PDB file of C-alpha atoms in Angstrom:
ATOM      1  CA  SER A1102       0.517   0.270  -0.688  1.00  0.00           C
ATOM      2  CA  GLN A1103       1.279   3.740  -0.595  1.00  0.00           C
ATOM      3  CA  SER A1104       2.293   5.876   2.544  1.00  0.00           C
ATOM      4  CA  TYR A1105       3.047   8.720   2.667  1.00  0.00           C
ATOM      5  CA  ARG A1106       6.685   9.128   3.107  1.00  0.00           C
ATOM      6  CA  GLU A1107       6.524   7.911  -0.314  1.00  0.00           C
ATOM      7  CA  PHE A1108       4.897  10.660  -2.355  1.00  0.00           C
ATOM      8  CA  ASN A1109       6.932  13.017   0.507  1.00  0.00           C
ATOM      9  CA  GLY A1110       9.948  11.666   2.273  1.00  0.00           C
ATOM     10  CA  GLN A1111      10.832  14.949   3.853  1.00  0.00           C
ATOM     11  CA  MET A1112       7.698  15.028   5.950  1.00  0.00           C
ATOM     12  CA  GLY A1113       7.252  12.172   8.447  1.00  0.00           C
ATOM     13  CA  GLN A1114       5.663  13.514  10.984  1.00  0.00           C
ATOM     14  CA  THR A1115       2.879  11.338  12.920  1.00  0.00           C
ATOM     15  CA  GLY A1116      -0.409  13.537  12.325  1.00  0.00           C
ATOM     16  CA  ALA A1117       0.580  14.400   8.985  1.00  0.00           C
ATOM     17  CA  GLU A1118       1.193  10.418   7.836  1.00  0.00           C
ATOM     18  CA  TYR A1119      -2.453   9.825   9.935  1.00  0.00           C
ATOM     19  CA  ILE A1120      -4.448  12.638   8.037  1.00  0.00           C
ATOM     20  CA  PHE A1121      -2.069  10.736   4.733  1.00  0.00           C
ATOM     21  CA  SER A1122      -3.375   7.496   5.908  1.00  0.00           C
ATOM     22  CA  LEU A1123      -7.456   8.527   6.661  1.00  0.00           C
ATOM     23  CA  LEU A1124      -7.601  10.066   3.744  1.00  0.00           C
ATOM     24  CA  LEU A1125      -5.805   7.048   1.144  1.00  0.00           C
ATOM     25  CA  ASP A1126      -8.678   5.004   2.894  1.00  0.00           C
ATOM     26  CA  ARG A1127     -11.683   7.154   3.612  1.00  0.00           C
ATOM     27  CA  CYS A1128     -11.241   8.914  -1.053  1.00  0.00           C
ATOM     28  CA  PHE A1129      -8.333   7.418  -3.438  1.00  0.00           C
ATOM     29  CA  GLU A1130     -10.974   4.958  -4.084  1.00  0.00           C
ATOM     30  CA  ASN A1131     -14.111   7.888  -4.799  1.00  0.00           C
ATOM     31  CA  GLY A1132     -12.611  10.412  -3.817  1.00  0.00           C
ATOM     32  CA  CYS A1133     -13.376  13.478  -1.260  1.00  0.00           C
ATOM     33  CA  ASN A1134     -13.924  17.200  -0.997  1.00  0.00           C
ATOM     34  CA  THR A1135     -11.245  18.461   1.384  1.00  0.00           C
ATOM     35  CA  LEU A1136     -11.155  21.624   3.257  1.00  0.00           C
ATOM     36  CA  ILE A1137      -7.285  22.399   4.134  1.00  0.00           C
ATOM     37  CA  TRP A1138      -6.816  25.310   5.669  1.00  0.00           C
ATOM     38  CA  GLY A1139      -2.992  26.788   5.066  1.00  0.00           C
ATOM     39  CA  VAL A1140      -0.736  25.318   2.237  1.00  0.00           C
ATOM     40  CA  GLY A1141       2.727  25.019   2.310  1.00  0.00           C
ATOM     41  CA  LEU A1142       5.802  23.075  -0.986  1.00  0.00           C
ATOM     42  CA  ASP A1143       4.459  19.583   0.499  1.00  0.00           C
ATOM     43  CA  SER A1144       0.536  20.247   0.115  1.00  0.00           C
ATOM     44  CA  GLU A1145       0.926  18.247  -3.681  1.00  0.00           C
ATOM     45  CA  VAL A1146       0.995  14.833  -0.917  1.00  0.00           C
ATOM     46  CA  TYR A1147      -2.815  15.405   0.096  1.00  0.00           C
ATOM     47  CA  GLY A1148      -4.179  15.588  -3.365  1.00  0.00           C
ATOM     48  CA  MET A1149      -2.109  12.257  -4.294  1.00  0.00           C
ATOM     49  CA  ALA A1150      -3.761  10.777  -2.122  1.00  0.00           C
ATOM     50  CA  ASN A1151      -7.456  12.149  -3.201  1.00  0.00           C
ATOM     51  CA  PRO A1152      -7.096  11.975  -7.294  1.00  0.00           C
ATOM     52  CA  LYS A1153     -10.672  11.557  -7.926  1.00  0.00           C
ATOM     53  CA  GLY A1154     -11.583  13.778  -5.672  1.00  0.00           C
ATOM     54  CA  SER A1155     -11.568  17.837  -4.809  1.00  0.00           C
ATOM     55  CA  THR A1156      -8.599  19.581  -2.694  1.00  0.00           C
ATOM     56  CA  VAL A1157      -9.065  23.001  -2.055  1.00  0.00           C
ATOM     57  CA  PHE A1158      -6.211  25.772   0.058  1.00  0.00           C
ATOM     58  CA  LEU A1159      -6.652  27.758   2.055  1.00  0.00           C
ATOM     59  CA  GLU A1160      -4.381  31.191   2.633  1.00  0.00           C
ATOM     60  CA  HIS A1161      -4.372  33.937   4.035  1.00  0.00           C
ATOM     61  CA  ASP A1162      -0.022  35.643   3.161  1.00  0.00           C
ATOM     62  CA  GLU A1163      -0.266  37.100  -0.275  1.00  0.00           C
ATOM     63  CA  GLU A1164       3.028  36.149  -0.263  1.00  0.00           C
ATOM     64  CA  TRP A1165       3.863  32.812  -0.029  1.00  0.00           C
ATOM     65  CA  TYR A1166       0.033  32.493  -2.012  1.00  0.00           C
ATOM     66  CA  ASN A1167       1.586  33.553  -4.671  1.00  0.00           C
ATOM     67  CA  ASN A1168       5.332  31.762  -4.620  1.00  0.00           C
ATOM     68  CA  VAL A1169       3.280  28.457  -3.917  1.00  0.00           C
ATOM     69  CA  THR A1170       0.878  29.228  -6.707  1.00  0.00           C
ATOM     70  CA  ARG A1171       4.149  29.029  -9.102  1.00  0.00           C
ATOM     71  CA  LEU A1172       6.033  27.360  -7.384  1.00  0.00           C
ATOM     72  CA  LEU A1173       2.914  24.675  -7.128  1.00  0.00           C
ATOM     73  CA  PRO A1174       0.394  25.864 -10.253  1.00  0.00           C
ATOM     74  CA  LYS A1175      -2.413  22.907 -10.635  1.00  0.00           C
ATOM     75  CA  LEU A1176      -3.383  22.690  -6.899  1.00  0.00           C
ATOM     76  CA  GLU A1177      -6.613  25.375  -6.366  1.00  0.00           C
ATOM     77  CA  VAL A1178      -5.415  28.008  -3.684  1.00  0.00           C
ATOM     78  CA  HIS A1179      -7.683  30.981  -1.995  1.00  0.00           C
ATOM     79  CA  LEU A1180      -7.343  33.984  -0.514  1.00  0.00           C
ATOM     80  CA  VAL A1181      -9.061  34.415   1.954  1.00  0.00           C
ATOM     81  CA  THR A1182      -8.255  37.295   4.149  1.00  0.00           C
ATOM     82  CA  TYR A1183      -8.953  37.393   8.022  1.00  0.00           C
ATOM     83  CA  SER A1184     -10.593  40.316  10.618  1.00  0.00           C
ATOM     84  CA  THR A1185      -8.935  38.437  13.931  1.00  0.00           C
ATOM     85  CA  GLN A1186      -6.198  38.093  16.343  1.00  0.00           C
ATOM     86  CA  VAL A1187      -5.052  35.722  18.681  1.00  0.00           C
ATOM     87  CA  ARG A1188      -5.252  38.260  21.700  1.00  0.00           C
ATOM     88  CA  ASN A1189      -9.101  38.388  21.144  1.00  0.00           C
ATOM     89  CA  ALA A1190      -9.469  34.975  21.007  1.00  0.00           C
ATOM     90  CA  LYS A1191     -11.360  34.580  24.253  1.00  0.00           C
ATOM     91  CA  ALA A1192     -13.719  37.877  23.402  1.00  0.00           C
ATOM     92  CA  LEU A1193     -14.643  37.011  20.194  1.00  0.00           C
ATOM     93  CA  LEU A1194     -16.013  33.544  21.379  1.00  0.00           C
ATOM     94  CA  HIS A1195     -19.721  34.464  20.414  1.00  0.00           C
ATOM     95  CA  ASN A1196     -19.252  37.379  18.434  1.00  0.00           C
ATOM     96  CA  GLN A1197     -20.870  33.781  15.895  1.00  0.00           C
ATOM     97  CA  LYS A1198     -20.735  37.741  12.885  1.00  0.00           C
ATOM     98  CA  VAL A1199     -17.333  37.511  12.491  1.00  0.00           C
ATOM     99  CA  LEU A1200     -16.519  34.354  13.442  1.00  0.00           C
ATOM    100  CA  LEU A1201     -17.804  33.480  10.301  1.00  0.00           C
ATOM    101  CA  LEU A1202     -15.146  33.884   7.552  1.00  0.00           C
ATOM    102  CA  PRO A1203     -16.889  35.328   3.644  1.00  0.00           C
ATOM    103  CA  LEU A1204     -15.241  32.276   1.439  1.00  0.00           C
ATOM    104  CA  PRO A1205     -16.365  32.809  -2.061  1.00  0.00           C
ATOM    105  CA  ASP A1206     -19.697  30.825  -2.666  1.00  0.00           C
ATOM    106  CA  ASN A1207     -18.670  27.098  -4.057  1.00  0.00           C
ATOM    107  CA  LEU A1208     -16.285  26.779  -1.074  1.00  0.00           C
ATOM    108  CA  MET A1209     -19.460  28.219   0.927  1.00  0.00           C
ATOM    109  CA  GLU A1210     -21.687  25.048   0.610  1.00  0.00           C
ATOM    110  CA  PRO A1211     -22.147  21.564   3.254  1.00  0.00           C
ATOM    111  CA  ARG A1212     -19.707  19.718   0.724  1.00  0.00           C
ATOM    112  CA  TRP A1213     -16.860  18.730   2.663  1.00  0.00           C
ATOM    113  CA  ASP A1214     -15.765  15.521   3.848  1.00  0.00           C
ATOM    114  CA  VAL A1215     -12.466  16.289   4.816  1.00  0.00           C
ATOM    115  CA  ILE A1216     -11.426  19.497   6.680  1.00  0.00           C
ATOM    116  CA  LEU A1217      -7.455  20.105   8.271  1.00  0.00           C
ATOM    117  CA  VAL A1218      -7.493  23.522  10.114  1.00  0.00           C
ATOM    118  CA  ASP A1219      -3.626  24.188   9.615  1.00  0.00           C
ATOM    119  CA  GLY A1220      -3.658  28.222   9.456  1.00  0.00           C
ATOM    120  CA  PRO A1221      -3.864  30.791   9.485  1.00  0.00           C
ATOM    121  CA  THR A1222      -0.411  32.073  12.188  1.00  0.00           C
ATOM    122  CA  GLY A1223      -1.636  32.248  15.824  1.00  0.00           C
ATOM    123  CA  TRP A1224       1.502  31.784  17.792  1.00  0.00           C
ATOM    124  CA  LYS A1225       1.750  35.972  18.834  1.00  0.00           C
ATOM    125  CA  PRO A1226      -1.218  37.590  20.146  1.00  0.00           C
ATOM    126  CA  GLU A1227      -1.443  40.037  16.860  1.00  0.00           C
ATOM    127  CA  HIS A1228      -1.733  37.020  14.435  1.00  0.00           C
ATOM    128  CA  PRO A1229      -4.673  36.361  13.059  1.00  0.00           C
ATOM    129  CA  GLY A1230      -4.869  33.164  15.515  1.00  0.00           C
ATOM    130  CA  ARG A1231      -8.331  30.011  14.483  1.00  0.00           C
ATOM    131  CA  MET A1232     -10.863  31.109  15.901  1.00  0.00           C
ATOM    132  CA  GLN A1233     -13.008  31.977  12.100  1.00  0.00           C
ATOM    133  CA  SER A1234     -11.331  28.449  10.860  1.00  0.00           C
ATOM    134  CA  ILE A1235     -12.304  26.984  13.244  1.00  0.00           C
ATOM    135  CA  TYR A1236     -16.023  27.863  13.374  1.00  0.00           C
ATOM    136  CA  THR A1237     -16.211  27.726   9.996  1.00  0.00           C
ATOM    137  CA  SER A1238     -15.195  24.737   9.690  1.00  0.00           C
ATOM    138  CA  ALA A1239     -18.008  23.807  12.296  1.00  0.00           C
ATOM    139  CA  VAL A1240     -20.207  25.458  10.685  1.00  0.00           C
ATOM    140  CA  LEU A1241     -19.178  24.345   7.284  1.00  0.00           C
ATOM    141  CA  SER A1242     -19.804  20.665   8.291  1.00  0.00           C
ATOM    142  CA  TRP A1243     -22.548  20.649  11.537  1.00  0.00           C
ATOM    143  CA  SER A1244     -24.182  21.582   8.157  1.00  0.00           C
ATOM    144  CA  GLY A1245     -24.089  18.742   6.450  1.00  0.00           C
ATOM    145  CA  LEU A1246     -24.900  16.998   9.073  1.00  0.00           C
ATOM    146  CA  LYS A1247     -28.157  18.002  10.041  1.00  0.00           C
ATOM    147  CA  LEU A1248     -28.998  19.043   5.918  1.00  0.00           C
ATOM    148  CA  ASN A1249     -27.151  15.223   5.392  1.00  0.00           C
ATOM    149  CA  THR A1250     -25.352  15.710   2.875  1.00  0.00           C
ATOM    150  CA  LYS A1251     -23.080  14.729   4.848  1.00  0.00           C
ATOM    151  CA  LYS A1252     -23.110  11.198   7.201  1.00  0.00           C
ATOM    152  CA  ARG A1253     -19.007  11.748   7.995  1.00  0.00           C
ATOM    153  CA  VAL A1254     -17.235  14.841   8.172  1.00  0.00           C
ATOM    154  CA  ASP A1255     -13.642  14.483   9.974  1.00  0.00           C
ATOM    155  CA  VAL A1256     -12.055  17.863  11.503  1.00  0.00           C
ATOM    156  CA  PHE A1257      -8.890  18.187  11.924  1.00  0.00           C
ATOM    157  CA  VAL A1258      -7.092  21.194  13.799  1.00  0.00           C
ATOM    158  CA  HIS A1259      -3.783  21.518  14.637  1.00  0.00           C
ATOM    159  CA  ASP A1260      -1.489  23.295  18.104  1.00  0.00           C
ATOM    160  CA  THR A1261      -4.339  22.334  19.636  1.00  0.00           C
ATOM    161  CA  GLU A1262      -1.831  23.192  23.132  1.00  0.00           C
ATOM    162  CA  ARG A1263      -2.294  26.059  21.903  1.00  0.00           C
ATOM    163  CA  LYS A1264      -5.800  28.895  24.264  1.00  0.00           C
ATOM    164  CA  ALA A1265      -7.034  30.091  21.361  1.00  0.00           C
ATOM    165  CA  GLU A1266      -6.848  26.011  19.724  1.00  0.00           C
ATOM    166  CA  LYS A1267      -8.091  25.003  23.164  1.00  0.00           C
ATOM    167  CA  LEU A1268     -11.188  26.822  23.855  1.00  0.00           C
ATOM    168  CA  TYR A1269     -12.252  27.362  20.319  1.00  0.00           C
ATOM    169  CA  THR A1270     -12.175  23.396  19.049  1.00  0.00           C
ATOM    170  CA  GLN A1271     -14.041  22.767  22.088  1.00  0.00           C
ATOM    171  CA  THR A1272     -17.001  24.721  22.446  1.00  0.00           C
ATOM    172  CA  PHE A1273     -17.235  24.277  18.744  1.00  0.00           C
ATOM    173  CA  LEU A1274     -16.381  20.640  17.622  1.00  0.00           C
ATOM    174  CA  GLY A1275     -17.645  19.183  20.968  1.00  0.00           C
ATOM    175  CA  ILE A1276     -14.530  17.706  23.872  1.00  0.00           C
ATOM    176  CA  THR A1277     -16.200  14.870  23.306  1.00  0.00           C
ATOM    177  CA  ASN A1278     -16.215  14.374  19.849  1.00  0.00           C
ATOM    178  CA  CYS A1279     -12.571  14.361  19.220  1.00  0.00           C
ATOM    179  CA  ILE A1280     -11.438  10.476  18.648  1.00  0.00           C
ATOM    180  CA  ASN A1281      -7.619  11.856  20.134  1.00  0.00           C
ATOM    181  CA  SER A1282      -5.307  12.906  22.309  1.00  0.00           C
ATOM    182  CA  GLY A1283      -3.703  14.626  20.038  1.00  0.00           C
ATOM    183  CA  TRP A1284      -0.119  12.896  17.519  1.00  0.00           C
ATOM    184  CA  PRO A1285       2.406  15.291  17.248  1.00  0.00           C
ATOM    185  CA  SER A1286       3.626  17.102  14.487  1.00  0.00           C
ATOM    186  CA  GLY A1287       5.376  19.782  13.442  1.00  0.00           C
ATOM    187  CA  ALA A1288       6.389  21.351  16.677  1.00  0.00           C
ATOM    188  CA  GLY A1289       2.343  21.261  18.057  1.00  0.00           C
ATOM    189  CA  LEU A1290      -0.495  18.508  18.789  1.00  0.00           C
ATOM    190  CA  LEU A1291      -3.074  17.881  16.292  1.00  0.00           C
ATOM    191  CA  LYS A1292      -6.563  17.139  17.506  1.00  0.00           C
ATOM    192  CA  HIS A1293      -9.113  14.575  15.449  1.00  0.00           C
ATOM    193  CA  PHE A1294     -12.718  15.772  15.399  1.00  0.00           C
ATOM    194  CA  VAL A1295     -15.065  12.886  14.388  1.00  0.00           C
ATOM    195  CA  LEU A1296     -19.181  14.447  14.139  1.00  0.00           C
ATOM    196  CA  ASP A1297     -21.719  12.354  12.493  1.00  0.00           C
ATOM    197  CA  LYS A1298     -25.697  11.262  13.491  1.00  0.00           C
ATOM    198  CA  ASN A1299     -24.090  10.160  16.845  1.00  0.00           C
ATOM    199  CA  SER A1300     -22.607  12.580  17.392  1.00  0.00           C
ATOM    200  CA  THR A1301     -22.658  15.425  20.435  1.00  0.00           C
ATOM    201  CA  TRP A1302     -23.867  18.776  19.542  1.00  0.00           C
ATOM    202  CA  PRO A1303     -21.651  20.928  20.892  1.00  0.00           C
ATOM    203  CA  LYS A1304     -24.014  23.701  23.262  1.00  0.00           C
ATOM    204  CA  GLU A1305     -23.445  26.452  21.891  1.00  0.00           C
ATOM    205  CA  ARG A1306     -26.080  28.261  19.343  1.00  0.00           C
ATOM    206  CA  ILE A1307     -24.035  27.152  15.763  1.00  0.00           C
ATOM    207  CA  PRO A1308     -26.344  28.951  13.046  1.00  0.00           C
ATOM    208  CA  LEU A1309     -26.537  26.902   9.623  1.00  0.00           C
ATOM    209  CA  LEU A1310     -26.347  27.095   6.410  1.00  0.00           C
ATOM    210  CA  GLY A1311     -28.731  26.360   3.905  1.00  0.00           C
TER     211      GLY A1311
END
């Protein structure tokens, strides 16, 4: 069977290998709709695990966006703009109008099978943080289940040891829906949330699409 290392020998982190393995299992034969917040020079590998599906990336750094799309022109990457800062994460927790990030209409459809939140940057107080990417991912995922467009959505969130990521995943994805305690992936922990008909809905009311 194919492995992450066969596609990308430069990166052997446990978390990335785990995501790649899930994509192979879920997506390689029949294709999935995969949404990834953040893009890198190794991002091709996720599309290789999903050759019959759609793999879409969202990036906020315009210079990095230009570099990656020039080097990897086959990737579908959209430039997005965040309006938050890490220092305001707690204050924004219930401000759903701010937290829902406007995306192109075709991306706001609740059609995603797998979502990976690995962006934007969030280790400094002035960084945008992942509040909008986590919240918007939650809205897309729960909407897909409620509208029966999806029976299961796998959501991965990187750097969940940080306060903002921990708070927002617990609030909008739900502690009980997390199936692991965090895989090491680079310098941070990657958590995997499985949302399906048996999932516990978050206490925080989430407005659904559609």
